[in-house]
Short mmCIF file of C-alpha atoms and ligand atoms in Angstrom, two decimals:
data_model
loop_
_atom_site.label_atom_id
_atom_site.label_comp_id
_atom_site.label_asym_id
_atom_site.label_seq_id
_atom_site.Cartn_x
_atom_site.Cartn_y
_atom_site.Cartn_z
CA MET A 1 -2.27 50.41 138.66
CA LYS A 2 -2.00 53.65 140.63
CA ARG A 3 -5.23 54.71 142.25
CA THR A 4 -7.00 57.77 140.85
CA GLU A 5 -8.95 59.77 143.39
CA ILE A 6 -12.61 60.20 142.54
CA LYS A 7 -12.32 63.98 142.68
CA ASP A 8 -9.71 63.80 139.89
CA ALA A 9 -11.53 61.09 137.94
CA LEU A 10 -14.67 63.25 137.82
CA GLN A 11 -12.70 66.06 136.23
CA SER A 12 -10.51 63.93 134.00
CA GLU A 13 -10.49 64.10 130.20
CA ASN A 14 -8.49 60.89 129.98
CA PHE A 15 -10.79 58.51 128.12
CA GLU A 16 -8.05 56.35 126.60
CA GLN A 17 -6.23 54.88 129.57
CA GLU A 18 -7.63 52.43 132.05
CA MET A 19 -7.76 53.77 135.57
CA ASN A 20 -8.21 52.37 139.07
CA VAL A 21 -10.51 53.80 141.71
CA LYS A 22 -11.11 52.67 145.26
CA GLY A 23 -13.78 53.63 147.73
CA TRP A 24 -16.95 52.74 149.58
CA VAL A 25 -20.23 51.79 147.98
CA ARG A 26 -22.97 54.34 148.59
CA THR A 27 -25.70 52.65 146.55
CA LYS A 28 -26.06 49.81 144.12
CA ARG A 29 -28.85 49.06 141.69
CA SER A 30 -29.07 46.45 138.98
CA SER A 31 -31.21 45.96 135.93
CA LYS A 32 -31.20 42.97 133.62
CA ASN A 33 -27.79 43.48 132.04
CA VAL A 34 -26.10 46.23 133.99
CA ALA A 35 -25.45 47.26 137.55
CA PHE A 36 -24.70 50.77 138.77
CA VAL A 37 -22.59 51.38 141.84
CA ALA A 38 -22.17 54.89 143.30
CA LEU A 39 -18.67 55.00 144.74
CA ASN A 40 -17.29 57.59 147.15
CA ASP A 41 -13.73 57.91 148.48
CA GLY A 42 -14.08 61.11 150.51
CA SER A 43 -12.01 63.22 148.12
CA THR A 44 -15.21 65.02 147.09
CA ILE A 45 -18.88 64.99 147.99
CA HIS A 46 -19.65 63.60 144.53
CA ASN A 47 -19.80 59.89 143.77
CA LEU A 48 -18.35 58.21 140.74
CA GLN A 49 -20.84 56.00 138.97
CA LEU A 50 -19.45 52.56 138.14
CA VAL A 51 -21.23 50.93 135.23
CA ILE A 52 -20.92 47.18 135.35
CA ASP A 53 -21.84 45.04 132.38
CA LEU A 54 -23.31 41.83 133.80
CA ASP A 55 -22.26 39.90 130.70
CA LYS A 56 -18.65 40.58 131.60
CA ILE A 57 -18.85 40.61 135.38
CA PRO A 58 -21.23 38.09 136.87
CA GLU A 59 -23.85 39.20 139.37
CA THR A 60 -22.34 36.79 141.91
CA ASP A 61 -19.18 38.96 142.12
CA LEU A 62 -21.38 41.95 142.82
CA ALA A 63 -23.57 40.21 145.31
CA LEU A 64 -21.52 41.30 148.32
CA MET A 65 -21.01 44.88 147.22
CA HIS A 66 -23.66 46.38 149.47
CA THR A 67 -23.82 49.91 150.83
CA GLY A 68 -20.73 50.44 152.99
CA ALA A 69 -18.57 47.75 151.36
CA SER A 70 -15.17 48.80 150.05
CA VAL A 71 -14.18 47.99 146.49
CA SER A 72 -11.43 48.52 143.97
CA ALA A 73 -12.46 48.91 140.34
CA ASN A 74 -10.57 49.22 137.07
CA GLY A 75 -12.16 50.64 133.99
CA PHE A 76 -12.36 53.33 131.37
CA LEU A 77 -13.87 56.73 131.87
CA VAL A 78 -16.76 57.38 129.48
CA SER A 79 -19.13 60.29 128.98
CA SER A 80 -22.25 59.64 130.95
CA ALA A 81 -25.59 59.34 129.27
CA GLY A 82 -27.41 59.71 132.55
CA SER A 83 -28.18 63.07 134.10
CA GLY A 84 -26.30 64.29 137.15
CA GLN A 85 -22.79 63.39 136.10
CA ARG A 86 -20.41 64.25 133.28
CA VAL A 87 -18.51 60.97 133.30
CA GLU A 88 -18.81 57.47 134.66
CA LEU A 89 -16.52 54.47 134.83
CA SER A 90 -17.14 51.58 132.50
CA VAL A 91 -15.81 48.77 134.66
CA SER A 92 -13.53 46.08 133.27
CA SER A 93 -12.78 44.38 136.59
CA ILE A 94 -13.91 44.91 140.16
CA GLN A 95 -12.78 43.49 143.46
CA LEU A 96 -14.41 43.47 146.88
CA LEU A 97 -11.97 44.74 149.55
CA GLY A 98 -14.16 44.59 152.63
CA GLU A 99 -17.78 43.63 152.95
CA ALA A 100 -20.48 45.37 154.98
CA ASN A 101 -23.25 43.00 155.88
CA PRO A 102 -26.51 44.86 155.25
CA ASP A 103 -28.17 43.15 158.20
CA GLU A 104 -25.60 44.75 160.51
CA TYR A 105 -24.29 47.87 158.78
CA PRO A 106 -26.16 50.77 160.36
CA LEU A 107 -25.96 53.30 157.52
CA GLN A 108 -28.50 52.54 154.87
CA PRO A 109 -29.09 54.60 151.74
CA LYS A 110 -31.84 56.67 153.36
CA LYS A 111 -31.94 59.75 155.55
CA HIS A 112 -30.74 59.13 159.09
CA SER A 113 -31.38 61.60 161.90
CA LEU A 114 -28.42 63.58 163.26
CA GLU A 115 -29.15 62.14 166.70
CA PHE A 116 -28.87 58.62 165.34
CA LEU A 117 -25.64 59.47 163.56
CA ARG A 118 -24.10 60.88 166.76
CA GLU A 119 -24.40 57.40 168.21
CA LYS A 120 -22.59 56.09 165.15
CA ALA A 121 -19.81 58.69 165.18
CA HIS A 122 -17.31 56.02 164.10
CA LEU A 123 -19.20 55.66 160.81
CA ARG A 124 -20.85 59.02 160.28
CA PHE A 125 -17.83 60.30 158.32
CA ARG A 126 -19.24 58.16 155.52
CA THR A 127 -22.37 60.23 155.12
CA ASN A 128 -22.58 63.17 152.73
CA THR A 129 -23.24 65.57 155.58
CA PHE A 130 -20.25 64.59 157.70
CA GLY A 131 -17.96 64.22 154.71
CA ALA A 132 -18.81 67.82 153.78
CA ILE A 133 -18.37 69.07 157.34
CA THR A 134 -15.03 67.29 157.70
CA ARG A 135 -13.68 68.78 154.49
CA ILE A 136 -14.86 72.27 155.44
CA ARG A 137 -13.36 71.86 158.90
CA HIS A 138 -10.03 71.07 157.33
CA ALA A 139 -10.27 74.05 154.97
CA MET A 140 -11.01 76.37 157.89
CA ILE A 141 -8.06 75.07 159.93
CA PHE A 142 -5.79 75.64 156.97
CA ALA A 143 -7.22 79.10 156.28
CA ILE A 144 -6.70 80.17 159.90
CA HIS A 145 -3.01 79.33 159.73
CA LYS A 146 -2.75 80.97 156.33
CA PHE A 147 -4.45 84.15 157.53
CA PHE A 148 -2.03 84.59 160.40
CA ASN A 149 1.03 83.44 158.52
CA ASP A 150 0.36 85.90 155.71
CA LYS A 151 0.12 88.69 158.28
CA GLY A 152 3.39 87.77 159.98
CA TYR A 153 1.99 86.20 163.14
CA TYR A 154 3.82 83.39 164.93
CA ASN A 155 1.95 80.31 166.04
CA ILE A 156 2.80 79.24 169.56
CA HIS A 157 1.87 76.09 171.40
CA THR A 158 0.48 76.95 174.79
CA PRO A 159 0.27 74.22 177.43
CA ILE A 160 -2.65 71.84 177.62
CA ILE A 161 -1.91 70.87 181.21
CA THR A 162 -1.59 73.91 183.46
CA SER A 163 -1.83 74.86 187.10
CA SER A 164 -3.74 78.08 186.47
CA ASP A 165 -7.32 79.03 185.64
CA ALA A 166 -6.97 81.48 182.76
CA GLU A 167 -10.58 82.65 182.93
CA GLY A 168 -10.89 82.52 186.69
CA ALA A 169 -14.26 80.84 186.31
CA GLY A 170 -13.40 77.58 188.06
CA GLU A 171 -14.58 75.34 185.23
CA MET A 172 -11.53 73.11 185.03
CA PHE A 173 -11.03 69.40 184.60
CA GLN A 174 -8.51 68.22 187.15
CA VAL A 175 -5.47 66.25 186.02
CA THR A 176 -4.05 63.89 188.59
CA THR A 177 -2.19 60.65 189.04
CA LEU A 178 -3.19 60.37 192.69
CA ASP A 179 -4.96 57.17 193.66
CA LEU A 180 -8.55 58.30 194.00
CA GLU A 181 -9.31 55.40 196.33
CA LYS A 182 -6.52 56.41 198.72
CA LEU A 183 -6.05 60.16 198.54
CA PRO A 184 -3.06 61.42 200.56
CA MET A 185 -4.02 64.03 203.15
CA ASN A 186 -1.88 66.80 204.67
CA GLU A 187 -1.83 68.15 208.23
CA GLU A 188 -4.83 70.38 207.54
CA ASN A 189 -6.72 67.30 206.41
CA LYS A 190 -6.83 68.50 202.83
CA ILE A 191 -5.69 66.53 199.81
CA ASP A 192 -1.89 66.68 199.65
CA PHE A 193 -1.20 67.69 196.06
CA LYS A 194 2.50 67.83 196.86
CA GLN A 195 2.35 64.11 196.26
CA ASP A 196 0.66 64.53 192.90
CA PHE A 197 2.52 64.19 189.61
CA PHE A 198 3.48 67.86 189.31
CA GLY A 199 3.83 68.46 193.03
CA LYS A 200 0.75 70.67 192.89
CA ALA A 201 -2.81 70.57 191.66
CA SER A 202 -3.09 70.76 187.88
CA ASN A 203 -5.84 70.91 185.30
CA LEU A 204 -6.60 70.99 181.61
CA THR A 205 -6.39 74.47 180.16
CA VAL A 206 -9.51 76.58 179.61
CA SER A 207 -7.61 79.00 177.36
CA GLY A 208 -4.09 79.58 176.06
CA GLN A 209 -4.40 83.33 176.47
CA LEU A 210 -2.17 83.94 179.47
CA GLU A 211 0.78 82.14 177.92
CA ALA A 212 0.05 83.75 174.54
CA GLU A 213 0.35 87.13 176.27
CA LEU A 214 3.83 86.20 177.47
CA ALA A 215 4.89 85.46 173.90
CA ALA A 216 3.18 88.57 172.48
CA LEU A 217 5.22 90.71 174.86
CA ALA A 218 8.33 89.61 172.96
CA LEU A 219 7.24 88.59 169.46
CA SER A 220 4.50 91.23 169.11
CA LYS A 221 2.06 89.16 167.04
CA VAL A 222 1.27 85.58 168.02
CA TYR A 223 -1.66 83.19 168.01
CA THR A 224 -2.47 79.83 169.52
CA PHE A 225 -4.88 77.32 168.07
CA GLY A 226 -5.39 74.50 170.47
CA PRO A 227 -7.86 72.36 172.35
CA THR A 228 -9.49 73.86 175.42
CA PHE A 229 -11.51 72.15 178.10
CA ARG A 230 -14.37 73.42 180.18
CA ALA A 231 -16.19 71.47 182.82
CA GLU A 232 -19.26 73.67 182.67
CA ASN A 233 -22.46 71.70 182.88
CA SER A 234 -24.06 73.40 179.87
CA ASN A 235 -26.09 70.98 177.84
CA THR A 236 -26.77 73.33 174.95
CA SER A 237 -26.37 73.15 171.20
CA ARG A 238 -23.46 75.63 171.48
CA HIS A 239 -21.32 74.21 174.27
CA LEU A 240 -18.72 71.47 174.28
CA ALA A 241 -16.54 70.30 177.15
CA GLU A 242 -13.64 69.97 174.69
CA PHE A 243 -13.41 72.53 171.91
CA TRP A 244 -10.78 74.26 169.82
CA MET A 245 -9.97 77.91 170.17
CA ILE A 246 -8.01 80.38 168.06
CA GLU A 247 -6.42 83.06 170.20
CA PRO A 248 -4.38 85.86 168.65
CA GLU A 249 -2.56 88.16 171.05
CA VAL A 250 -0.97 91.37 169.83
CA ALA A 251 1.36 93.86 171.49
CA PHE A 252 0.61 97.56 170.90
CA PHE A 253 -3.02 96.76 169.97
CA ASP A 254 -5.92 98.54 171.62
CA ILE A 255 -9.54 97.42 171.69
CA ASN A 256 -10.31 99.01 168.30
CA ASP A 257 -7.40 97.23 166.62
CA ASP A 258 -8.65 94.05 168.26
CA MET A 259 -12.15 94.49 166.80
CA ASP A 260 -10.70 95.27 163.37
CA LEU A 261 -8.65 92.07 163.47
CA ALA A 262 -11.64 89.99 164.58
CA GLU A 263 -13.85 91.32 161.80
CA GLU A 264 -11.15 90.95 159.17
CA MET A 265 -10.41 87.39 160.24
CA LEU A 266 -14.04 86.23 160.27
CA LYS A 267 -14.62 87.72 156.82
CA TYR A 268 -11.43 86.16 155.49
CA LEU A 269 -12.49 82.72 156.72
CA ILE A 270 -15.99 83.00 155.29
CA GLN A 271 -14.59 84.18 151.96
CA TYR A 272 -12.14 81.27 151.99
CA ALA A 273 -14.97 78.80 152.54
CA LEU A 274 -17.02 80.31 149.71
CA GLU A 275 -14.07 80.11 147.34
CA ASN A 276 -12.77 76.69 148.31
CA CYS A 277 -15.70 74.64 149.59
CA SER A 278 -18.46 75.44 147.14
CA ASP A 279 -19.56 71.85 146.41
CA ASP A 280 -19.83 71.02 150.09
CA LEU A 281 -21.56 74.31 150.89
CA THR A 282 -24.05 73.77 148.07
CA PHE A 283 -24.86 70.37 149.51
CA LEU A 284 -25.23 71.74 153.05
CA SER A 285 -27.38 74.57 151.81
CA LYS A 286 -29.83 72.13 150.19
CA ARG A 287 -29.75 70.01 153.32
CA LEU A 288 -30.68 73.01 155.45
CA GLU A 289 -33.48 74.01 153.10
CA GLU A 290 -34.86 70.49 153.30
CA GLU A 291 -34.59 70.55 157.08
CA GLU A 292 -36.44 73.84 157.34
CA LYS A 293 -39.22 73.01 154.91
CA ASN A 294 -41.78 72.64 157.66
CA LYS A 295 -40.78 75.74 159.58
CA LYS A 296 -42.90 78.88 159.44
CA ALA A 297 -41.61 81.58 157.09
CA ASP A 298 -40.40 83.87 159.89
CA GLU A 299 -38.55 81.04 161.62
CA LYS A 300 -36.60 80.00 158.57
CA SER A 301 -32.97 81.00 158.46
CA MET A 302 -31.45 82.70 155.44
CA GLU A 303 -30.18 80.40 152.69
CA LEU A 304 -26.68 79.33 153.70
CA ILE A 305 -24.60 80.81 150.90
CA SER A 306 -26.59 84.07 150.89
CA LYS A 307 -26.07 84.27 154.63
CA LEU A 308 -22.30 83.87 154.27
CA ASN A 309 -22.23 86.54 151.56
CA PHE A 310 -24.40 88.79 153.67
CA VAL A 311 -21.84 88.76 156.48
CA LEU A 312 -19.05 89.53 154.02
CA GLU A 313 -20.88 92.48 152.57
CA ASN A 314 -21.87 94.24 155.79
CA SER A 315 -19.70 95.88 158.38
CA PHE A 316 -20.32 94.65 161.90
CA GLU A 317 -22.30 96.98 164.14
CA ARG A 318 -20.15 98.18 167.05
CA ILE A 319 -22.00 99.33 170.16
CA SER A 320 -21.38 99.44 173.88
CA TYR A 321 -22.90 97.10 176.41
CA THR A 322 -24.78 100.09 177.83
CA GLU A 323 -26.40 100.87 174.47
CA ALA A 324 -27.24 97.19 174.03
CA VAL A 325 -28.96 97.01 177.40
CA ASP A 326 -31.02 100.11 176.53
CA ILE A 327 -32.13 98.52 173.26
CA LEU A 328 -33.00 95.25 174.99
CA LYS A 329 -34.74 96.84 177.95
CA ASN A 330 -36.95 99.00 175.72
CA SER A 331 -37.67 96.29 173.17
CA ASN A 332 -41.21 95.03 172.75
CA HIS A 333 -39.77 91.57 173.16
CA ASN A 334 -38.70 92.44 176.70
CA LYS A 335 -41.87 94.35 177.52
CA LYS A 336 -44.03 91.47 176.37
CA GLY A 337 -42.03 89.10 178.54
CA LYS A 338 -40.71 87.08 175.63
CA PHE A 339 -37.21 86.74 177.04
CA GLN A 340 -36.69 83.83 179.35
CA TYR A 341 -34.38 86.14 181.32
CA PRO A 342 -36.01 89.60 181.21
CA ILE A 343 -33.59 92.54 181.07
CA GLU A 344 -34.32 94.74 184.04
CA LYS A 345 -31.18 96.69 184.77
CA TRP A 346 -27.67 97.58 183.73
CA GLY A 347 -25.18 95.00 184.88
CA ALA A 348 -27.11 91.90 183.84
CA ASP A 349 -25.12 89.24 182.03
CA LEU A 350 -26.43 88.80 178.51
CA GLN A 351 -27.82 85.41 177.58
CA SER A 352 -27.69 83.91 174.15
CA GLU A 353 -31.36 84.92 173.59
CA HIS A 354 -30.39 88.60 174.12
CA GLU A 355 -27.36 88.37 171.88
CA ARG A 356 -29.41 86.79 169.15
CA TYR A 357 -32.17 89.37 169.51
CA LEU A 358 -29.66 92.15 168.92
CA VAL A 359 -28.17 90.42 165.90
CA GLU A 360 -31.18 88.79 164.29
CA LYS A 361 -34.05 91.12 165.15
CA HIS A 362 -32.61 94.52 165.91
CA PHE A 363 -29.51 95.15 163.77
CA LYS A 364 -29.93 92.20 161.39
CA LYS A 365 -26.16 91.82 161.07
CA PRO A 366 -23.20 90.80 163.23
CA VAL A 367 -22.68 93.00 166.28
CA ILE A 368 -19.61 93.72 168.39
CA LEU A 369 -20.39 94.70 171.97
CA THR A 370 -17.78 96.57 173.99
CA ASN A 371 -17.23 98.02 177.44
CA TYR A 372 -18.99 95.45 179.58
CA PRO A 373 -19.49 95.79 183.33
CA LYS A 374 -16.32 94.57 185.02
CA GLU A 375 -18.33 92.28 187.32
CA ILE A 376 -19.31 89.95 184.51
CA LYS A 377 -15.89 89.76 182.83
CA ALA A 378 -12.50 88.20 183.54
CA PHE A 379 -9.82 89.70 185.79
CA TYR A 380 -7.30 90.48 183.05
CA MET A 381 -9.40 92.96 181.07
CA LYS A 382 -8.32 96.59 180.89
CA GLN A 383 -10.29 98.77 183.27
CA ASN A 384 -11.92 101.88 181.86
CA GLU A 385 -11.65 105.31 183.50
CA ASP A 386 -15.27 105.09 184.70
CA GLY A 387 -14.26 102.44 187.23
CA THR A 388 -17.23 100.24 186.32
CA THR A 389 -16.57 98.87 182.84
CA VAL A 390 -13.75 96.99 181.13
CA ARG A 391 -12.49 97.07 177.56
CA ALA A 392 -14.02 93.77 176.56
CA MET A 393 -15.43 92.96 173.15
CA ASP A 394 -17.72 90.12 172.16
CA VAL A 395 -18.58 89.40 168.53
CA LEU A 396 -22.17 88.19 168.14
CA PHE A 397 -23.33 86.24 165.11
CA PRO A 398 -26.74 85.26 163.75
CA GLY A 399 -27.91 81.84 164.86
CA ILE A 400 -24.96 81.55 167.25
CA GLY A 401 -24.72 84.43 169.67
CA GLU A 402 -21.17 84.87 170.96
CA ILE A 403 -18.60 83.60 168.45
CA ILE A 404 -15.62 85.62 169.72
CA GLY A 405 -14.75 86.91 173.18
CA GLY A 406 -11.79 89.20 173.64
CA SER A 407 -10.42 92.34 175.25
CA GLN A 408 -7.63 94.80 175.64
CA ARG A 409 -5.59 93.57 178.60
CA GLU A 410 -4.80 95.44 181.79
CA GLU A 411 -1.13 96.33 181.38
CA ASN A 412 -0.83 98.38 184.56
CA TYR A 413 0.78 96.31 187.31
CA SER A 414 -1.03 97.70 190.34
CA LYS A 415 -4.43 97.87 188.67
CA LEU A 416 -4.11 94.26 187.59
CA LEU A 417 -2.91 93.15 191.02
CA ASN A 418 -5.80 94.95 192.73
CA ARG A 419 -8.35 93.42 190.45
CA MET A 420 -6.91 89.94 190.91
CA GLU A 421 -7.07 90.34 194.67
CA GLU A 422 -10.64 91.65 194.49
CA MET A 423 -11.64 88.62 192.43
CA HIS A 424 -9.73 86.11 194.60
CA ILE A 425 -7.42 85.05 191.80
CA PRO A 426 -4.44 83.23 193.36
CA VAL A 427 -1.84 85.95 192.99
CA GLU A 428 1.18 83.98 194.26
CA SER A 429 0.87 81.22 191.69
CA MET A 430 0.36 83.76 188.89
CA TRP A 431 3.60 85.64 189.68
CA TRP A 432 4.88 85.01 186.17
CA TYR A 433 1.83 86.67 184.58
CA LEU A 434 2.18 89.70 186.85
CA GLU A 435 5.90 90.04 186.12
CA THR A 436 5.22 90.89 182.48
CA ARG A 437 3.53 94.05 183.80
CA LYS A 438 6.70 94.91 185.70
CA PHE A 439 9.17 94.48 182.87
CA GLY A 440 8.55 96.34 179.65
CA SER A 441 4.75 96.28 179.89
CA VAL A 442 2.88 97.57 176.85
CA PRO A 443 -0.76 97.91 175.84
CA HIS A 444 -1.91 94.72 174.19
CA ALA A 445 -5.09 92.95 173.18
CA GLY A 446 -6.39 89.65 171.87
CA PHE A 447 -9.43 87.46 171.50
CA GLY A 448 -10.63 83.89 171.35
CA LEU A 449 -12.62 82.51 168.44
CA GLY A 450 -14.46 79.30 169.25
CA PHE A 451 -13.60 77.10 166.29
CA GLU A 452 -16.76 74.98 166.49
CA ARG A 453 -18.94 78.10 166.76
CA LEU A 454 -17.32 79.26 163.51
CA MET A 455 -18.01 75.83 162.04
CA LEU A 456 -21.67 76.07 163.08
CA PHE A 457 -21.98 79.33 161.22
CA VAL A 458 -20.16 78.27 158.07
CA THR A 459 -21.93 74.91 157.71
CA GLY A 460 -25.37 76.07 158.85
CA MET A 461 -25.58 73.10 161.21
CA GLY A 462 -27.73 73.59 164.29
CA ASN A 463 -25.88 71.58 166.90
CA ILE A 464 -22.24 71.94 167.90
CA ARG A 465 -22.05 68.17 168.41
CA ASP A 466 -22.26 67.80 164.66
CA VAL A 467 -19.33 70.00 163.66
CA ILE A 468 -16.61 68.22 165.67
CA PRO A 469 -15.87 64.57 164.90
CA PHE A 470 -16.09 63.29 168.47
CA PRO A 471 -18.03 65.65 170.73
CA ARG A 472 -17.38 65.70 174.45
CA THR A 473 -20.38 66.87 176.45
CA PRO A 474 -21.72 66.11 179.94
CA LEU A 475 -22.27 62.33 180.27
CA ASN A 476 -20.88 61.72 176.79
CA CYS A 477 -17.34 60.54 176.18
CA GLU A 478 -17.87 57.68 173.71
CA PHE A 479 -15.37 56.94 170.96
O1 LIG B 501 -15.19 84.16 175.83
P1 LIG B 501 -14.18 83.10 176.18
O2 LIG B 501 -14.38 82.37 177.46
O3 LIG B 501 -12.78 83.85 176.14
C1 LIG B 501 -11.57 83.32 176.48
O4 LIG B 501 -11.35 82.18 176.79
C2 LIG B 501 -10.44 84.31 176.32
N1 LIG B 501 -9.29 83.79 177.07
C3 LIG B 501 -10.14 84.50 174.86
C4 LIG B 501 -9.05 85.52 174.63
O5 LIG B 501 -9.27 86.69 174.84
N2 LIG B 501 -7.88 85.05 174.23
O6 LIG B 501 -14.11 82.02 175.00
C5 LIG B 501 -13.80 82.43 173.68
C6 LIG B 501 -14.73 81.78 172.69
C7 LIG B 501 -16.20 82.12 172.87
O7 LIG B 501 -16.52 83.35 172.27
C8 LIG B 501 -16.87 80.94 172.17
O8 LIG B 501 -16.86 81.15 170.77
C9 LIG B 501 -15.93 79.81 172.48
O9 LIG B 501 -14.68 80.37 172.82
N3 LIG B 501 -16.41 78.98 173.60
C10 LIG B 501 -16.93 77.76 173.47
N4 LIG B 501 -17.17 77.01 172.38
C11 LIG B 501 -17.71 75.79 172.57
N5 LIG B 501 -18.01 75.29 173.78
C12 LIG B 501 -17.81 76.00 174.91
N6 LIG B 501 -18.09 75.48 176.10
C13 LIG B 501 -17.24 77.31 174.77
N7 LIG B 501 -16.88 78.28 175.65
C14 LIG B 501 -16.38 79.28 174.91
MG1 LIG B 502 -16.94 84.95 176.48
#
């Protein structure tokens, strides 16, 4: 018999034909004559209740069907008398596929902490929370491609191994095949990378932007969506060493077009989640409420689905870095010394606490900050006339801080070259990037959306390690 997925079974009106379902046991309980098994196959957050008549199927056959065991069951769909489900499966035969010894199986039908589940990342997919997150993650990946495809953008694969540092921040993981026990040295007594696999030093990419720019200067509208790697030693709930980034790059766009695209895209993705992931979002919303029960009223976050709708319904506040610093500097929060990093003067890099203050306390909606001091931003950003700021834009979200970082790019050859030299960016090895400013250069802009930061927002989860299946963070590379 062909397997029916539980998602379809739960919506089926077919009460006449026998059907087969397969999945993993979530819970089992027995009374004198019947046993109930809640079965889940990942197609939906909801379980199908199997009703097993112990007169027909002896308890001994059920004995091994503990939480976590896999089973295949045939039966007829019947209207359910119990509350909580429309239909259930009246089982005619059931077979154990794989057992899960309850003395060893770590996931029991009780609440496990997220920390505990991180150590069981190979099994945590089987919990309601991670099933929901995984389905939403898929929906968001699909929606991102759909958004760009519908607008006529081309997806390009940018390299994962590169020899450049796209952000110039020196946070790269080195890639090498050199024997680390016997490193070859050159005449200057430095490591001789000429003998390395690529004949030069190489690393994992921190961003696909530079290569995306090359493509945008021919195809006009492109985007990359790939893994990026950063060896920054930030042990926070918002940083990963391996994360996924969406980077559109558009010829003939200025910074305002860039902000419009960012806002449109974020709203599109949130709308898509609301329309396509409602069961999983409802579950996560209840989970969050439960989690926050013991928090004080003013520390509680907005209910998840209301929060998503709130972002859809409000336009993002757009202000300059200078205005933001004024607000922060004059805030009571700053005056009372409540920031860990007090804001004293223009030019300070903004920390996540400042970004969140602006979003959560001051404007109470997403904020886009523009025109940052050039000293705290990357070399490729377009320099403003004032000589001190660049046309950068960061999108700040409640609970997250920076979710998008982007900019208009410097398209003027000599200005770009000067800035690269000032910032000690290796100009010779970036000749190809500079050449695009020599041949048919045009204004262009783009941004990077951190996919897991988006996932944090959409799922309401508090730690970035819980919205990617296998997080990579300092001292953590299990699985
Ligand atoms: O602001 P970032 O560093 O910008 C860039 O890499 C540009 N090249 C993007 C562009 O203009 N094409 O990173 C972009 C976004 C951040 O806003 C944040 O959401 C996310 O990537 N991000 C991280 N997410 C998780 N873990 C980390 N360590 C992250 N670093 C950045
Ligand atoms: Mg940034």
